[in-house]
């Protein structure tokens, strides 16, 4: 898990990889996933890097793999998942994989080409058989009458007496038949007889493999010029034209020959399909591991392209970010992978001016909460991580708005089912995006449901109904006995009030949560309004103050001690002096004002308004002696912190910068004097200067601009001061959404279940009616109250954490450590 409260320490390391073992070393680092390589060849084009040829070969192989995969899918087969833990193959295996993959691809191309040619030939034979069969049927129908060559009218004697009736037979696609017939009639001016008929059986299309119907045609004409026109038109329509035998015996013989050829073609097609299945079986067995291995090989070469080449030492030099705690593992991996080369790889830490990446290790439980924080922005290096506190505060604030025992229990059980089934392969392999979203946040949903059950117990609501688990703190009997409620009084007063000042009526507060008797009161909503509004203010001020306190740990860690006095302390005084005092008044009134003095209780809202106006209200008595003086002092103190917030940090940084410049000038003068005295002083001092170069001291402070610092601090001051007011008001969404959820639950119960329960009093009628009523109630509860209301409460809780809480201490201007790993390729 690492350090969840702050990102881990990350170091910049330099790797010296022997040329003979560089591939193996990077491959081992990819298996471990410990380092993130920096590109040392950023100024070099991608086409000019050392291993660009190997990368291209891998890309060509990936194209071949894509072709093989498409052929497998075309055959209706599926590739099995690859074995886990396949290592990156050695470079010499690339030629073997390339040759075998090319051979398989060529065999598939040849088999597919031959199969398509055979199917096209079989299709033509079937079409010709259909045309000849139609001619035989025509001949059979006319065998009793004159011959088909016998003209009905004797031609006149003359130069055209030797002309005969000729035939053109073929097949055309059905959607072209009407246009073909119309064009033939117009072009030949009716000097032909065309007959079109659909084939009795559907024929398989050789291109798509789907069955299709064709139109066969038989055209008789008289004259050679008409025949030429007919042939040109049929060619334009891409018709299949076949020779048509004039004699019936010749047609029958040709038909028998076609059937024999079709049988032979089907046998050849069967053999081709069997051979194709064998080739596809080999592809299914070899392709999955090849894909993983070649992707790993390509990733290794891409990482090697980021290294610089040292011609002097015959090695590759790489720079990488690595967690400090993982340095021994990196050294061990490099030693094991380079031991066969005879020269061990070397790794050592080097200073850096750049801000290191942020590394926060997560588990299944913490991953969803860390994702919420990272969605706002990845934390700056070594900055306080809000995720551990979000584990508690996010579900709790959600539950404040979603408090209901029944709804929370349903959410909890749904999340618990996902948690218990999280190791099943079918659950993890689901491709539905909505399911993946829920499954990824299963532990978040689990806590959200659990906290909702808790707050539902506080609100005493279960599907909007109150439950009586403990005896109520109010006694109706005592009020009836001491007030003398008669039958006439009860008849005239449909609403009765309980006076807590009457002895025995109010026995004490309910042991846990809200007393269930409030669900029967007509002022139930007014009571909850007051309670939840004050609760929201208390939670909001506490949450914001906690965020300001967390900024103390950031200032202490980064050594910015001046910010503790010039920023954090004024912020706390401003926040707690104004809104912390408001919380104090709420708690003080709860503790000090009893039921006897409730009628004359002062108004907190009027006191808070008078606090800023430096005024007093004669009708609103003070909560405690000296309240006006305390309020005036707090306002003056809060206003006095604004100039400190605005000017303190810029003036301190200006003074610190000038002091550093004077110290730098003194050191430079001493260094010049030392160089004149000793020529070796520069050599002795080079190591310390090199170490100092890794820290942003000189150059950053030399760029100090007072106007920029002042502008930044002014924006921060205005944002904080105004944000304290707007953020406190923003926490009132806890009150609003909690009441909205409770009222929606009440409306759903009253409009569905209560009506259903009142429709039938008999056992049989009620049982039949309640089935659809309960089904509708369940569907509406899940759709509206769980999904829609749950999403709304989730988004509002997200906003409270991002805007009201995290901006008090969390900058989110960092970037993640993305280690070089093969984990993605293995999936």
Phi, psi and omega in degrees: 000328180072202180267109180280335185280340178206145180297152184289160177287128182240135182242152172267122183242153177245129183249131173252106186254122175301142184301321182290334184246009183297317181298315181294321180297312181294324178298318178295321177295325176293325177293323181280326181066052186247337188234153173244115185285143172260144182278109178272358180241040183297330181275356182263136179295152181295337181273356182248009181276166193292319187257026182293327178297318178293323178296320180294321178297321177294321179293322176296321177296321179297324175296319177296319178297323178296319177298315180296320180294321178294325178293322178294316178294325178297328179277002180078021180254168179232145178279134177289155177295144180289160177292149180280145175078025177289126181281164174292132184289154175294156184301330182292339179284349181296319179295319180296314179296321180296318180293314181294318179295319178295322178294317179296319180295319180293320177298318178296319179297316180295315182295316179297318179296315179295319180297318180293321178294320179294320179294321177296320178294319178295324178295319178293321178296320179294321178295317180294322177296322178295321179293316180292324177296325177291321177296322178295321179294323177295320179294323180294323181290334183256013183288334181281338183259201178295161179292155180291345177266355181274118182289146178288327178240130181293130180290149180290156177288139179158201184288341182260018184287342180269358180291145182234163174278127180246167184231145170233121182237147179180197181219148182218156178293146187300323183286351178259351188296315183296316180294323178295315181297318181295318180291321177299318181294320181287318183290324183263003175056034175082005180275050177197165174233115183246134179234125180244139179208141178286151175290145182292326181242147176284139182253144182285129178287124182293337182277314184259339182080005181265147178290142182214152179262138178242158177253120174268147180225151176225117185244126174251137183214170182225111179120141183288324180294321176297321180296320178296319178298316181298317181294320179295319181293317180295326176295321179296328180271008179054046178277152173270109182256131182237151175294140183243113180289141183280326183272145182293322180295320179295323178294319179295319178296318178296322180295319177295321178296320178296319178297321178295318178296324178295319177298317179296320179296322179295323177295318179294320177297320177299317177296321179296320180293322178295318178294322178296320178296325176295317179295318179295326175298319176295322178296317179300325182282324188263331188293313182304311177294327177297317181300315180296315184293319181289324175297320177294318179297317179296319178297322178296315181292325176295324176291322178294330177293342177275354180270153175263152184260127177258105181287335181289313184262003178053053180210170175256138180249126180234149173240140185209151171271138183210142174296136184300323181290343180265000182300317177299323179293321177296316180297320180293319179296318178294322180294318182292324184278340181254003182293328181289335181283349180089342180236126183277142175288151185239139176226134177209155181281145177228152178288159182214144175271340183281151176289126181294159176287166183262131178233117175233113180282138182235163174243183177301324184285317187270351186297317183292324179289322176294327178295325177297317180292316182292335177295330175286323181160139178290134184296149174295155183303128178066018177279154178299131183267121181285351187300317180299325179281331177294333179303327180262313188289323183294308177298328182291313179296325174298316183292330177299324179274343188240020189296109174197128184297315182294312180293319178295324179293321177297316178296319180297317181292322177297315179292323180296323177297320177293323180293318181290334182256017187290338182269359179283132182299324181295326180289318181287332184273002180296137185261355181292127185293322179295317178296319179297324178295313178295319183292323178295330180254032185296321180287328174295315177297325180299312180289324178299317177293320180295316178293328178293325175296319180296310180292331174295325174292325177295314180285346183058056180226130174223104188055042178072004179256139177277146179244142181255093178264332181231157180296142183291155177274001180246142181240113178286326181298318180297321179293322181291322182289319185272343180261351178066046178290113178264175179295320178294322180294318179293328179288327181275343184236093179292335178251128180243144181245146178257125181263113181294343180283346177284135184298129177088353180282310179255111184270347182140167181294154178295139186302323183213117176084202184268138180299131182296343180293340179293337178292343178265350186277149178283338177263026180299316182293321178296320178296314180293326177302310181296316183295311185287329178294314179293323177298321179296319179296317180297313179296320181295312181295321178296318181295316180292319179297323177296323177295321177294321179294324178296333176295338177299319181292328174295313181297321180292321182290319182274003178072022180266068186292332180295332180290337177297320183272323188268346181232302186295313181298313176298323179296316179295319179296317180295314184291310183283331179294330180259298186272334171294326175294325176298317177297320179300318179296321179297311181294320181297319180293321177299320186277327189263329184272122179262179180294330181293325182257018183293328182293328181255020181292138180289159180268124179292322182297318179293319177300320183290324177291315179297335179298318181279336180271355184052046182233175178221151180248121182294335182272351183246102185289153181289156178285323182212160179296140179076020183294323182295319179294320179295317181295317179296319179295321180293320178294316179296318180295320179293319178292329179290337179284342182294313177298326178294317177297322186283318189251342188298305184294314179300318180292321178295317180294325177294316178295319179294323180293317179295320178296321179292323178296317178297319179293323179294320178296320178296318179294323179293321178294319178294324180293320178297319179296320180293326180293325178290328182282323185219128179282341181272357183295326181293323179292319180292328183268359184292322182297315181294322178295323180293322177294320180293334182293340181281356183243140185283065181263291189294309190290321182291318181288335178290339180267016183296126178234117186297321183297319179293317179296318180295319179297317179297318181290326177295318177297317179297318181294314180296318181296319181290313184295314178288328179293329177299323179285309183291324180292322177297318176294330180294329179290349176292350174297335175299318179291314185295313183288330176294316177294321180296319180295318180295319181289323176296320177297318179295317179295318180296320178292316183291323185274344184240292188291317182296320177294318179295320179292335181266358183284327182219134180264335180284154185297315183292316181295316181296322181294320181290321183288324186289342181296304177291328180295314179293325177298315178295320179297319180294317181295315180292325177297314181291316186289316187267305188281324181274310186280301185290309179294323178296318177295320178297313179296324178297314181294322179291321175295324178296318179295320180298325180282319183288312189269310187276331186256306189288332182287356176282338184211349191248121181273320179065038182249018181266192178216149187285152169279115179253090185291152175286112186217153177264009184299323180292320180293331181286339183282000000 
